PDB file of C-alpha atoms in Angstrom:
ATOM      1  CA  MET F 278      21.701   7.386  15.716  1.00  0.00           C
ATOM      2  CA  ALA F 279      21.400   5.195  13.075  1.00  0.00           C
ATOM      3  CA  ARG F 280      20.863   5.827   9.615  1.00  0.00           C
ATOM      4  CA  HIS F 281      17.654   4.210   8.061  1.00  0.00           C
ATOM      5  CA  VAL F 282      17.179   3.796   4.154  1.00  0.00           C
ATOM      6  CA  VAL F 283      13.479   4.670   3.021  1.00  0.00           C
ATOM      7  CA  VAL F 284      12.841   3.706  -0.449  1.00  0.00           C
ATOM      8  CA  GLY F 285       9.592   5.079  -1.311  1.00  0.00           C
ATOM      9  CA  SER F 286       8.519   8.846  -1.310  1.00  0.00           C
ATOM     10  CA  GLY F 287       4.860   8.487  -0.940  1.00  0.00           C
ATOM     11  CA  GLY F 288       2.823   9.131   1.629  1.00  0.00           C
ATOM     12  CA  ILE F 289       4.197   6.181   3.938  1.00  0.00           C
ATOM     13  CA  GLY F 290       7.535   6.917   2.750  1.00  0.00           C
ATOM     14  CA  GLN F 291       7.057  10.506   4.249  1.00  0.00           C
ATOM     15  CA  ALA F 292       5.139   9.181   7.134  1.00  0.00           C
ATOM     16  CA  THR F 293       8.318   6.771   8.059  1.00  0.00           C
ATOM     17  CA  ALA F 294      11.126   8.602   7.592  1.00  0.00           C
ATOM     18  CA  ALA F 295       9.350  11.867   9.656  1.00  0.00           C
ATOM     19  CA  ALA F 296       8.775   9.134  12.515  1.00  0.00           C
ATOM     20  CA  LEU F 297      12.603   8.288  12.436  1.00  0.00           C
ATOM     21  CA  VAL F 298      13.540  12.114  12.223  1.00  0.00           C
ATOM     22  CA  GLU F 299      11.626  12.468  15.084  1.00  0.00           C
ATOM     23  CA  ALA F 300      13.242   9.836  16.919  1.00  0.00           C
ATOM     24  CA  GLY F 301      16.107  11.071  16.236  1.00  0.00           C
ATOM     25  CA  HIS F 302      17.714   9.134  13.308  1.00  0.00           C
ATOM     26  CA  GLU F 303      18.804  10.179  10.152  1.00  0.00           C
ATOM     27  CA  VAL F 304      17.718   9.053   7.234  1.00  0.00           C
ATOM     28  CA  VAL F 305      18.203   8.411   3.233  1.00  0.00           C
ATOM     29  CA  ILE F 306      14.895   8.815   1.555  1.00  0.00           C
ATOM     30  CA  ALA F 307      14.772   6.983  -2.104  1.00  0.00           C
ATOM     31  CA  SER F 308      12.624   7.458  -5.018  1.00  0.00           C
ATOM     32  CA  ARG F 309      12.928   7.146  -9.028  1.00  0.00           C
ATOM     33  CA  SER F 310      12.318  10.921  -9.202  1.00  0.00           C
ATOM     34  CA  GLY F 311      14.943  11.603  -6.228  1.00  0.00           C
ATOM     35  CA  VAL F 312      11.865  13.606  -4.768  1.00  0.00           C
ATOM     36  CA  GLY F 313      10.724  13.097  -0.951  1.00  0.00           C
ATOM     37  CA  PRO F 314       9.886  15.401   2.654  1.00  0.00           C
ATOM     38  CA  ASP F 315      12.153  18.597   2.920  1.00  0.00           C
ATOM     39  CA  LEU F 316      13.016  17.560   6.901  1.00  0.00           C
ATOM     40  CA  PRO F 317      15.848  18.734   8.355  1.00  0.00           C
ATOM     41  CA  GLY F 318      18.002  15.356   8.877  1.00  0.00           C
ATOM     42  CA  VAL F 319      16.535  13.255   5.477  1.00  0.00           C
ATOM     43  CA  ARG F 320      18.858  13.138   2.546  1.00  0.00           C
ATOM     44  CA  ARG F 321      17.046  13.154  -0.722  1.00  0.00           C
ATOM     45  CA  VAL F 322      18.451  10.757  -3.816  1.00  0.00           C
ATOM     46  CA  ALA F 323      17.319   9.183  -7.060  1.00  0.00           C
ATOM     47  CA  VAL F 324      17.172   5.427  -7.078  1.00  0.00           C
ATOM     48  CA  GLU F 325      15.585   2.597  -9.335  1.00  0.00           C
ATOM     49  CA  ALA F 326      13.842  -0.396  -7.087  1.00  0.00           C
ATOM     50  CA  THR F 327      14.509  -2.900  -9.024  1.00  0.00           C
ATOM     51  CA  ASP F 328      18.188  -1.982  -9.058  1.00  0.00           C
ATOM     52  CA  ALA F 329      19.535  -4.394  -6.211  1.00  0.00           C
ATOM     53  CA  ARG F 330      23.656  -3.007  -6.901  1.00  0.00           C
ATOM     54  CA  ALA F 331      22.020   0.362  -6.330  1.00  0.00           C
ATOM     55  CA  LEU F 332      20.009  -0.325  -3.526  1.00  0.00           C
ATOM     56  CA  THR F 333      22.649  -2.132  -1.523  1.00  0.00           C
ATOM     57  CA  ALA F 334      25.344   0.729  -2.254  1.00  0.00           C
ATOM     58  CA  LEU F 335      22.440   3.041  -0.415  1.00  0.00           C
ATOM     59  CA  ALA F 336      21.462   0.070   2.425  1.00  0.00           C
ATOM     60  CA  GLU F 337      25.812  -0.456   3.336  1.00  0.00           C
ATOM     61  CA  GLY F 338      26.194   0.703   7.204  1.00  0.00           C
ATOM     62  CA  ALA F 339      22.253   1.290   7.335  1.00  0.00           C
ATOM     63  CA  ALA F 340      20.250  -0.197  10.726  1.00  0.00           C
ATOM     64  CA  SER F 341      17.039  -0.766   8.275  1.00  0.00           C
ATOM     65  CA  LEU F 342      15.979  -0.923   4.478  1.00  0.00           C
ATOM     66  CA  VAL F 343      12.075   0.172   4.065  1.00  0.00           C
ATOM     67  CA  ASN F 344      10.176  -0.724   1.482  1.00  0.00           C
ATOM     68  CA  ALA F 345       7.812   1.883   1.035  1.00  0.00           C
ATOM     69  CA  VAL F 346       7.300   1.699  -3.041  1.00  0.00           C
ATOM     70  CA  ASN F 347       4.134   0.460  -5.012  1.00  0.00           C
ATOM     71  CA  PRO F 348       4.077  -0.646  -8.433  1.00  0.00           C
ATOM     72  CA  PRO F 349       3.820   2.140 -11.227  1.00  0.00           C
ATOM     73  CA  THR F 350       0.416   0.615 -11.804  1.00  0.00           C
ATOM     74  CA  TYR F 351      -2.324  -1.425  -9.659  1.00  0.00           C
ATOM     75  CA  THR F 352      -2.918  -3.524 -12.692  1.00  0.00           C
ATOM     76  CA  HIS F 353       0.022  -5.464 -13.295  1.00  0.00           C
ATOM     77  CA  TRP F 354       1.454  -6.262  -9.988  1.00  0.00           C
ATOM     78  CA  GLU F 355       2.425  -9.810 -10.767  1.00  0.00           C
ATOM     79  CA  ARG F 356       4.613  -8.204 -13.328  1.00  0.00           C
ATOM     80  CA  ASP F 357       5.839  -5.243 -11.346  1.00  0.00           C
ATOM     81  CA  TRP F 358       6.335  -6.565  -7.810  1.00  0.00           C
ATOM     82  CA  PRO F 359       8.762  -9.393  -7.950  1.00  0.00           C
ATOM     83  CA  PRO F 360      11.960  -7.736  -9.906  1.00  0.00           C
ATOM     84  CA  MET F 361      11.496  -5.571  -7.085  1.00  0.00           C
ATOM     85  CA  ALA F 362      11.077  -7.787  -4.129  1.00  0.00           C
ATOM     86  CA  ALA F 363      14.123  -9.643  -5.180  1.00  0.00           C
ATOM     87  CA  ALA F 364      16.369  -6.384  -5.377  1.00  0.00           C
ATOM     88  CA  PHE F 365      15.099  -5.626  -1.569  1.00  0.00           C
ATOM     89  CA  LEU F 366      16.061  -9.210  -0.187  1.00  0.00           C
ATOM     90  CA  ALA F 367      19.596  -8.403  -2.286  1.00  0.00           C
ATOM     91  CA  ALA F 368      20.422  -5.348  -0.613  1.00  0.00           C
ATOM     92  CA  ALA F 369      19.460  -6.449   2.732  1.00  0.00           C
ATOM     93  CA  ARG F 370      21.748  -9.753   2.449  1.00  0.00           C
ATOM     94  CA  ALA F 371      24.408  -7.995   1.108  1.00  0.00           C
ATOM     95  CA  SER F 372      24.542  -4.709   3.526  1.00  0.00           C
ATOM     96  CA  GLY F 373      23.043  -6.644   6.564  1.00  0.00           C
ATOM     97  CA  SER F 374      20.457  -3.816   7.438  1.00  0.00           C
ATOM     98  CA  GLY F 375      16.909  -5.394   8.912  1.00  0.00           C
ATOM     99  CA  LEU F 376      14.532  -4.705   5.981  1.00  0.00           C
ATOM    100  CA  VAL F 377      10.926  -3.711   7.006  1.00  0.00           C
ATOM    101  CA  ILE F 378       8.046  -4.331   3.832  1.00  0.00           C
ATOM    102  CA  ILE F 379       5.519  -2.243   4.151  1.00  0.00           C
ATOM    103  CA  GLY F 380       2.281  -4.523   3.503  1.00  0.00           C
ATOM    104  CA  ASN F 381      -1.054  -4.646   3.124  1.00  0.00           C
ATOM    105  CA  LEU F 382      -3.998  -7.473   4.215  1.00  0.00           C
ATOM    106  CA  TYR F 383      -4.382  -8.896   0.798  1.00  0.00           C
ATOM    107  CA  GLY F 384      -2.278 -12.122   1.507  1.00  0.00           C
ATOM    108  CA  TYR F 385      -5.366 -13.505   4.035  1.00  0.00           C
ATOM    109  CA  GLY F 386      -7.713 -13.638   0.904  1.00  0.00           C
ATOM    110  CA  PRO F 387     -11.228 -13.985   2.051  1.00  0.00           C
ATOM    111  CA  VAL F 388     -11.236 -14.664   6.278  1.00  0.00           C
ATOM    112  CA  ASP F 389     -14.513 -14.840   8.654  1.00  0.00           C
ATOM    113  CA  GLY F 390     -13.542 -12.673  11.239  1.00  0.00           C
ATOM    114  CA  PRO F 391     -11.237  -9.928  12.690  1.00  0.00           C
ATOM    115  CA  LEU F 392      -7.858 -10.528  10.600  1.00  0.00           C
ATOM    116  CA  ARG F 393      -5.067 -11.759  13.110  1.00  0.00           C
ATOM    117  CA  PRO F 394      -1.379 -11.768  11.920  1.00  0.00           C
ATOM    118  CA  ASP F 395      -1.056 -15.446  13.102  1.00  0.00           C
ATOM    119  CA  LEU F 396      -3.823 -16.167  10.174  1.00  0.00           C
ATOM    120  CA  PRO F 397      -2.342 -18.327   6.932  1.00  0.00           C
ATOM    121  CA  LEU F 398      -1.609 -16.422   4.172  1.00  0.00           C
ATOM    122  CA  ALA F 399      -4.433 -18.434   1.705  1.00  0.00           C
ATOM    123  CA  ALA F 400      -4.925 -15.712  -1.384  1.00  0.00           C
ATOM    124  CA  THR F 401      -7.489 -16.194  -3.431  1.00  0.00           C
ATOM    125  CA  ASP F 402      -6.719 -13.462  -6.362  1.00  0.00           C
ATOM    126  CA  VAL F 403      -3.061 -12.872  -8.296  1.00  0.00           C
ATOM    127  CA  LYS F 404      -2.657  -9.518  -5.726  1.00  0.00           C
ATOM    128  CA  GLY F 405      -3.060 -11.461  -2.807  1.00  0.00           C
ATOM    129  CA  ARG F 406      -0.638 -14.328  -4.522  1.00  0.00           C
ATOM    130  CA  VAL F 407       1.577 -11.813  -5.214  1.00  0.00           C
ATOM    131  CA  ARG F 408       2.022 -10.206  -1.857  1.00  0.00           C
ATOM    132  CA  ALA F 409       2.096 -14.035   0.010  1.00  0.00           C
ATOM    133  CA  ARG F 410       4.820 -14.846  -1.962  1.00  0.00           C
ATOM    134  CA  MET F 411       6.866 -11.579  -1.198  1.00  0.00           C
ATOM    135  CA  TRP F 412       6.753 -12.333   2.607  1.00  0.00           C
ATOM    136  CA  THR F 413       7.739 -16.042   2.568  1.00  0.00           C
ATOM    137  CA  ASP F 414      10.479 -15.123   0.866  1.00  0.00           C
ATOM    138  CA  ALA F 415      11.042 -12.440   2.802  1.00  0.00           C
ATOM    139  CA  LEU F 416      10.838 -14.922   6.024  1.00  0.00           C
ATOM    140  CA  ALA F 417      12.612 -17.604   4.647  1.00  0.00           C
ATOM    141  CA  ALA F 418      15.571 -15.405   4.673  1.00  0.00           C
ATOM    142  CA  HIS F 419      15.237 -14.317   7.892  1.00  0.00           C
ATOM    143  CA  ASN F 420      14.825 -17.769   9.304  1.00  0.00           C
ATOM    144  CA  ALA F 421      17.737 -19.381   7.146  1.00  0.00           C
ATOM    145  CA  GLY F 422      19.762 -16.269   8.595  1.00  0.00           C
ATOM    146  CA  GLU F 423      20.305 -14.862   5.784  1.00  0.00           C
ATOM    147  CA  LEU F 424      18.977 -11.428   6.623  1.00  0.00           C
ATOM    148  CA  ARG F 425      16.421 -10.020   9.275  1.00  0.00           C
ATOM    149  CA  ALA F 426      12.533  -9.283   8.046  1.00  0.00           C
ATOM    150  CA  THR F 427       9.598  -8.056   9.045  1.00  0.00           C
ATOM    151  CA  GLU F 428       6.476  -6.634   7.590  1.00  0.00           C
ATOM    152  CA  VAL F 429       3.866  -3.981   8.416  1.00  0.00           C
ATOM    153  CA  ARG F 430       0.452  -4.681   7.593  1.00  0.00           C
ATOM    154  CA  ALA F 431      -2.501  -2.189   7.085  1.00  0.00           C
ATOM    155  CA  SER F 432      -5.824  -1.783   5.804  1.00  0.00           C
ATOM    156  CA  ASP F 433      -6.981   0.634   3.256  1.00  0.00           C
ATOM    157  CA  TYR F 434      -4.845   3.987   4.326  1.00  0.00           C
ATOM    158  CA  PHE F 435      -5.741   7.121   4.194  1.00  0.00           C
ATOM    159  CA  GLY F 436      -3.665  10.910   4.616  1.00  0.00           C
ATOM    160  CA  PRO F 437      -3.304  14.148   4.440  1.00  0.00           C
ATOM    161  CA  ASP F 438       0.102  13.749   2.569  1.00  0.00           C
ATOM    162  CA  VAL F 439      -1.436  10.605   0.125  1.00  0.00           C
ATOM    163  CA  ARG F 440      -2.764  11.486  -3.388  1.00  0.00           C
ATOM    164  CA  PRO F 441      -6.652  11.290  -3.672  1.00  0.00           C
ATOM    165  CA  GLN F 442      -6.663   8.779  -6.614  1.00  0.00           C
ATOM    166  CA  GLY F 443      -4.326   6.496  -4.238  1.00  0.00           C
ATOM    167  CA  SER F 444      -6.801   6.710  -1.759  1.00  0.00           C
ATOM    168  CA  VAL F 445     -10.045   3.843  -1.980  1.00  0.00           C
ATOM    169  CA  LEU F 446     -11.563   6.422   1.060  1.00  0.00           C
ATOM    170  CA  GLN F 447     -10.837   9.996  -0.291  1.00  0.00           C
ATOM    171  CA  ARG F 448     -10.873   9.222  -3.721  1.00  0.00           C
ATOM    172  CA  PHE F 449     -14.605   7.256  -3.985  1.00  0.00           C
ATOM    173  CA  VAL F 450     -15.998   8.172  -0.086  1.00  0.00           C
ATOM    174  CA  LEU F 451     -14.333  10.556   1.298  1.00  0.00           C
ATOM    175  CA  GLY F 452     -14.210  13.692  -1.612  1.00  0.00           C
ATOM    176  CA  PRO F 453     -18.072  13.038  -3.149  1.00  0.00           C
ATOM    177  CA  ALA F 454     -19.710  13.401   0.479  1.00  0.00           C
ATOM    178  CA  ALA F 455     -17.503  16.497   1.564  1.00  0.00           C
ATOM    179  CA  ALA F 456     -18.642  17.804  -2.225  1.00  0.00           C
ATOM    180  CA  GLY F 457     -22.264  17.037  -0.832  1.00  0.00           C
ATOM    181  CA  LYS F 458     -21.978  14.368  -4.369  1.00  0.00           C
ATOM    182  CA  ALA F 459     -23.446  10.535  -3.924  1.00  0.00           C
ATOM    183  CA  VAL F 460     -20.970   8.122  -2.880  1.00  0.00           C
ATOM    184  CA  ARG F 461     -21.046   5.212  -5.491  1.00  0.00           C
ATOM    185  CA  PRO F 462     -18.612   2.412  -4.698  1.00  0.00           C
ATOM    186  CA  LEU F 463     -18.148  -0.146  -7.022  1.00  0.00           C
ATOM    187  CA  ASP F 464     -18.775  -2.756  -5.254  1.00  0.00           C
ATOM    188  CA  GLY F 465     -19.854  -4.208  -1.698  1.00  0.00           C
ATOM    189  CA  ASP F 466     -21.880  -3.712   1.544  1.00  0.00           C
ATOM    190  CA  PRO F 467     -22.450   0.150   2.508  1.00  0.00           C
ATOM    191  CA  ASP F 468     -22.600  -0.965   5.612  1.00  0.00           C
ATOM    192  CA  ALA F 469     -20.436  -3.697   6.305  1.00  0.00           C
ATOM    193  CA  ALA F 470     -17.397  -2.691   9.164  1.00  0.00           C
ATOM    194  CA  HIS F 471     -14.136  -2.016   7.303  1.00  0.00           C
ATOM    195  CA  SER F 472     -11.302  -0.889   9.193  1.00  0.00           C
ATOM    196  CA  TRP F 473      -9.042   1.988   7.411  1.00  0.00           C
ATOM    197  CA  THR F 474      -5.671   2.934   8.605  1.00  0.00           C
ATOM    198  CA  PHE F 475      -4.474   6.527   8.795  1.00  0.00           C
ATOM    199  CA  VAL F 476      -1.102   6.772   7.129  1.00  0.00           C
ATOM    200  CA  PRO F 477       1.041   8.079   9.780  1.00  0.00           C
ATOM    201  CA  ASP F 478       0.240   5.294  12.098  1.00  0.00           C
ATOM    202  CA  ILE F 479       1.906   3.457   9.086  1.00  0.00           C
ATOM    203  CA  GLY F 480       4.852   5.024   9.448  1.00  0.00           C
ATOM    204  CA  ALA F 481       5.111   5.540  13.549  1.00  0.00           C
ATOM    205  CA  LEU F 482       5.209   1.595  13.543  1.00  0.00           C
ATOM    206  CA  ALA F 483       7.745   1.203  10.413  1.00  0.00           C
ATOM    207  CA  ALA F 484       9.728   3.684  12.272  1.00  0.00           C
ATOM    208  CA  ARG F 485       9.295   1.722  15.757  1.00  0.00           C
ATOM    209  CA  LEU F 486      10.292  -1.841  14.038  1.00  0.00           C
ATOM    210  CA  ALA F 487      12.733  -0.896  12.102  1.00  0.00           C
ATOM    211  CA  THR F 488      14.573   0.817  15.618  1.00  0.00           C
ATOM    212  CA  SER F 489      13.293  -2.212  17.868  1.00  0.00           C
ATOM    213  CA  ASP F 490      15.376  -5.282  18.618  1.00  0.00           C
ATOM    214  CA  SER F 491      12.194  -7.228  18.987  1.00  0.00           C
ATOM    215  CA  GLY F 492      10.006  -7.162  16.116  1.00  0.00           C
ATOM    216  CA  TRP F 493      11.820  -9.361  13.545  1.00  0.00           C
ATOM    217  CA  GLY F 494      10.649 -12.362  12.052  1.00  0.00           C
ATOM    218  CA  ARG F 495       7.070 -11.928  11.719  1.00  0.00           C
ATOM    219  CA  ALA F 496       4.151  -9.544  10.944  1.00  0.00           C
ATOM    220  CA  TRP F 497       2.886  -6.385  12.934  1.00  0.00           C
ATOM    221  CA  HIS F 498      -0.815  -5.298  11.963  1.00  0.00           C
ATOM    222  CA  VAL F 499      -0.931  -1.606  12.387  1.00  0.00           C
ATOM    223  CA  PRO F 500      -3.268  -0.023  15.007  1.00  0.00           C
ATOM    224  CA  SER F 501      -6.082   1.359  12.507  1.00  0.00           C
ATOM    225  CA  GLY F 502      -8.932   2.580  15.238  1.00  0.00           C
ATOM    226  CA  MET F 503     -13.007   1.871  15.366  1.00  0.00           C
ATOM    227  CA  PRO F 504     -14.106   0.937  11.842  1.00  0.00           C
ATOM    228  CA  ARG F 505     -16.426   2.845  10.186  1.00  0.00           C
ATOM    229  CA  SER F 506     -18.664   1.594   7.159  1.00  0.00           C
ATOM    230  CA  LEU F 507     -19.106   2.691   3.583  1.00  0.00           C
ATOM    231  CA  THR F 508     -22.247   4.601   4.638  1.00  0.00           C
ATOM    232  CA  GLN F 509     -20.608   5.635   8.246  1.00  0.00           C
ATOM    233  CA  ALA F 510     -17.287   7.504   6.610  1.00  0.00           C
ATOM    234  CA  ALA F 511     -19.146   9.026   4.123  1.00  0.00           C
ATOM    235  CA  ALA F 512     -21.606  10.726   6.577  1.00  0.00           C
ATOM    236  CA  ASP F 513     -18.681  11.742   8.874  1.00  0.00           C
ATOM    237  CA  ALA F 514     -16.811  13.498   5.635  1.00  0.00           C
ATOM    238  CA  ALA F 515     -20.259  15.218   4.636  1.00  0.00           C
ATOM    239  CA  ALA F 516     -20.542  16.767   8.448  1.00  0.00           C
ATOM    240  CA  PHE F 517     -17.008  18.057   8.616  1.00  0.00           C
ATOM    241  CA  ALA F 518     -18.049  19.777   5.776  1.00  0.00           C
ATOM    242  CA  GLY F 519     -21.673  21.081   6.891  1.00  0.00           C
ATOM    243  CA  ARG F 520     -23.362  18.592   4.542  1.00  0.00           C
ATOM    244  CA  PRO F 521     -26.022  16.367   4.683  1.00  0.00           C
ATOM    245  CA  ALA F 522     -25.161  12.224   4.983  1.00  0.00           C
ATOM    246  CA  PRO F 523     -25.025  11.941   0.969  1.00  0.00           C
ATOM    247  CA  ALA F 524     -26.593   8.352  -0.215  1.00  0.00           C
ATOM    248  CA  VAL F 525     -23.788   5.507  -0.739  1.00  0.00           C
ATOM    249  CA  ARG F 526     -25.179   2.810  -3.520  1.00  0.00           C
ATOM    250  CA  PRO F 527     -22.808   0.396  -4.872  1.00  0.00           C
ATOM    251  CA  LEU F 528     -23.005   0.083  -9.032  1.00  0.00           C
ATOM    252  CA  PRO F 529     -25.210  -2.122 -10.412  1.00  0.00           C
ATOM    253  CA  ARG F 530     -22.853  -5.092 -10.539  1.00  0.00           C
ATOM    254  CA  ALA F 531     -24.278  -5.525 -14.465  1.00  0.00           C
ATOM    255  CA  LEU F 532     -22.954  -2.307 -14.875  1.00  0.00           C
ATOM    256  CA  VAL F 533     -19.517  -3.596 -12.752  1.00  0.00           C
ATOM    257  CA  ARG F 534     -19.314  -6.570 -15.641  1.00  0.00           C
ATOM    258  CA  LEU F 535     -19.371  -3.927 -18.554  1.00  0.00           C
ATOM    259  CA  LEU F 536     -17.374  -1.259 -17.363  1.00  0.00           C
ATOM    260  CA  GLY F 537     -14.098  -4.618 -16.236  1.00  0.00           C
ATOM    261  CA  ALA F 538     -14.584  -5.754 -20.180  1.00  0.00           C
ATOM    262  CA  VAL F 539     -13.135  -2.550 -21.194  1.00  0.00           C
ATOM    263  CA  MET F 540     -11.404  -1.242 -18.197  1.00  0.00           C
ATOM    264  CA  PRO F 541      -8.476  -3.619 -16.690  1.00  0.00           C
ATOM    265  CA  ILE F 542      -8.429  -1.318 -13.248  1.00  0.00           C
ATOM    266  CA  VAL F 543     -12.310  -2.302 -12.583  1.00  0.00           C
ATOM    267  CA  ARG F 544     -11.469  -6.039 -13.040  1.00  0.00           C
ATOM    268  CA  GLU F 545      -8.387  -6.028 -11.243  1.00  0.00           C
ATOM    269  CA  VAL F 546     -10.662  -4.293  -8.248  1.00  0.00           C
ATOM    270  CA  SER F 547     -13.554  -6.612  -8.962  1.00  0.00           C
ATOM    271  CA  ALA F 548     -11.145  -9.422  -7.781  1.00  0.00           C
ATOM    272  CA  THR F 549     -11.352  -8.281  -4.213  1.00  0.00           C
ATOM    273  CA  ALA F 550     -14.988  -7.593  -3.753  1.00  0.00           C
ATOM    274  CA  TYR F 551     -14.367  -9.698  -0.390  1.00  0.00           C
ATOM    275  CA  GLN F 552     -12.827  -7.273   1.426  1.00  0.00           C
ATOM    276  CA  ARG F 553     -15.977  -4.596   0.620  1.00  0.00           C
ATOM    277  CA  ASP F 554     -19.066  -7.108   0.385  1.00  0.00           C
ATOM    278  CA  ARG F 555     -18.325  -8.389   4.707  1.00  0.00           C
ATOM    279  CA  ASP F 556     -17.229  -6.687   7.546  1.00  0.00           C
ATOM    280  CA  PHE F 557     -12.782  -6.573   6.654  1.00  0.00           C
ATOM    281  CA  VAL F 558     -11.766  -4.881  10.740  1.00  0.00           C
ATOM    282  CA  ILE F 559      -7.608  -6.056  11.517  1.00  0.00           C
ATOM    283  CA  ASP F 560      -6.868  -6.856  14.890  1.00  0.00           C
ATOM    284  CA  ALA F 561      -3.638  -4.931  15.931  1.00  0.00           C
ATOM    285  CA  THR F 562      -4.141  -5.861  19.575  1.00  0.00           C
ATOM    286  CA  GLU F 563      -0.337  -7.995  19.488  1.00  0.00           C
ATOM    287  CA  THR F 564       1.336  -4.497  17.705  1.00  0.00           C
ATOM    288  CA  GLU F 565      -0.173  -2.275  21.317  1.00  0.00           C
ATOM    289  CA  ALA F 566       0.831  -4.650  23.176  1.00  0.00           C
ATOM    290  CA  ALA F 567       4.300  -5.282  22.233  1.00  0.00           C
ATOM    291  CA  PHE F 568       5.091  -1.387  21.288  1.00  0.00           C
ATOM    292  CA  GLY F 569       2.617   1.224  23.266  1.00  0.00           C
ATOM    293  CA  LEU F 570       1.056   2.333  19.885  1.00  0.00           C
ATOM    294  CA  THR F 571      -2.349   3.233  19.366  1.00  0.00           C
ATOM    295  CA  ALA F 572      -4.084   4.295  16.588  1.00  0.00           C
ATOM    296  CA  THR F 573      -4.883   8.033  16.322  1.00  0.00           C
ATOM    297  CA  PRO F 574      -8.557   9.126  16.878  1.00  0.00           C
ATOM    298  CA  TRP F 575     -11.060   8.760  13.760  1.00  0.00           C
ATOM    299  CA  ASP F 576     -12.022  12.059  14.091  1.00  0.00           C
ATOM    300  CA  GLN F 577      -8.915  13.668  14.376  1.00  0.00           C
ATOM    301  CA  ALA F 578      -7.310  11.578  11.285  1.00  0.00           C
ATOM    302  CA  LEU F 579     -10.427  12.229   9.178  1.00  0.00           C
ATOM    303  CA  ALA F 580     -10.102  15.842  10.027  1.00  0.00           C
ATOM    304  CA  ALA F 581      -6.611  16.019   9.123  1.00  0.00           C
ATOM    305  CA  THR F 582      -6.847  14.071   5.958  1.00  0.00           C
ATOM    306  CA  LEU F 583     -10.305  16.329   4.879  1.00  0.00           C
ATOM    307  CA  THR F 584      -7.706  19.299   5.493  1.00  0.00           C
ATOM    308  CA  GLY F 585      -5.033  17.942   3.642  1.00  0.00           C
ATOM    309  CA  MET F 586      -7.861  17.628   0.492  1.00  0.00           C
ATOM    310  CA  GLY F 587      -8.748  21.451   0.503  1.00  0.00           C
ATOM    311  CA  VAL F 588     -12.469  20.710   2.336  1.00  0.00           C
ATOM    312  CA  VAL F 589     -13.036  23.363   4.365  1.00  0.00           C
ATOM    313  CA  PRO F 590     -14.195  22.237   8.108  1.00  0.00           C
ATOM    314  CA  ALA F 591     -17.614  23.356   9.275  1.00  0.00           C
ATOM    315  CA  ALA F 592     -17.723  25.221  12.196  1.00  0.00           C
ATOM    316  CA  ALA F 593     -17.119  22.465  14.409  1.00  0.00           C
ATOM    317  CA  PRO F 594     -15.558  19.127  13.883  1.00  0.00           C
ATOM    318  CA  VAL F 595     -17.195  15.786  13.589  1.00  0.00           C
ATOM    319  CA  LYS F 596     -16.590  13.618  16.196  1.00  0.00           C
ATOM    320  CA  GLY F 597     -16.616   9.712  15.727  1.00  0.00           C
TER     321      GLY F 597
END
C-alpha cells in the first residue's frame, strides 16, 4: 500500500481518491478548505495550491501528487494557473512524487478529425495556451530527469458529484432538458458529435497512472464513450425524466456579442466556440489498449448524473 496526495476536493479529486482507495492505497486529499470525501483510508487536510513548501511537505514520501485543482474563476486562468502549476512542479521535484496532472483538450486548439494524444499543442486561445504551457513545462522537467510527470486529458465532464454550474453539459443541457425546458446553449452546432467524459472515468485513469510504472512522460486520453450531440444528450435527459425531447436552439450570435460586452464569462466561453461548432471527438484507443480501461456506458453515466442532480427517473431508463 502506497500513499498518494490528491489536491482538489471537487468531483474529479473525489473520484481519484475513491479509485485509489478501492485499489488499496492510502490517500491524502487536500484543498483550500480542507473538506473532502468521508471515505475510509482518506485523510483530509487544508493547503493552498500555490504554496510550494506546503505541497512539498504533503508529498514527502508519497508515490504520487495529483493536481486536480481548478482556478477560482474561469475568466482568469492566465493569472491563476501559472503560480499553481509552478508550485506543483517544485513539490514534485523536491519530494520525488510522481506528478499526475488532470488536464483537458484545450491545448490542441481547433482540430479537424478525432483528437489524439499525439497531436501538436497548437492552441489559438488564451486558455488553451495556458494549458499547453503547463504540460510542456512538466514534460520538459520529466525529460530532464527532474521529476516524473503524466497528464490525464478529458473532454467536457459530467457526473453525480459535480456541481451543476461546473459542468457545461449539466448546466446548459441536462438540467433544462430534464425540467422540460428549452435548451439554449451560447453557441455551437446542436447536431455536432461531441465527447463527454464521465468524472469517475477520469478518476479511474488518474489512479491507474498514479500507481503505474509505464504511464509517465506522456499524456493519456480518458475513455469517453460514444459521442452525443447536444440534441441527442438533451433528448436522452428528457426521456430519463419522462418528458418530450426539447428544442435545442443556440442563442443568436448578435445577442452573444452583446452579452460578451458586459459579461466576461461569455467572452471567455466564446473563445472556445471551435469545440462546439464542429465534431469534437476524443480518441482514447491507446489508453484502452495500455490499461484495459473503458468508458462507463452513456446510459449508466447519464442515469447516475441525473439522479445525483435530483431528477426523478421515468419508469424505464434511457438507452444510449
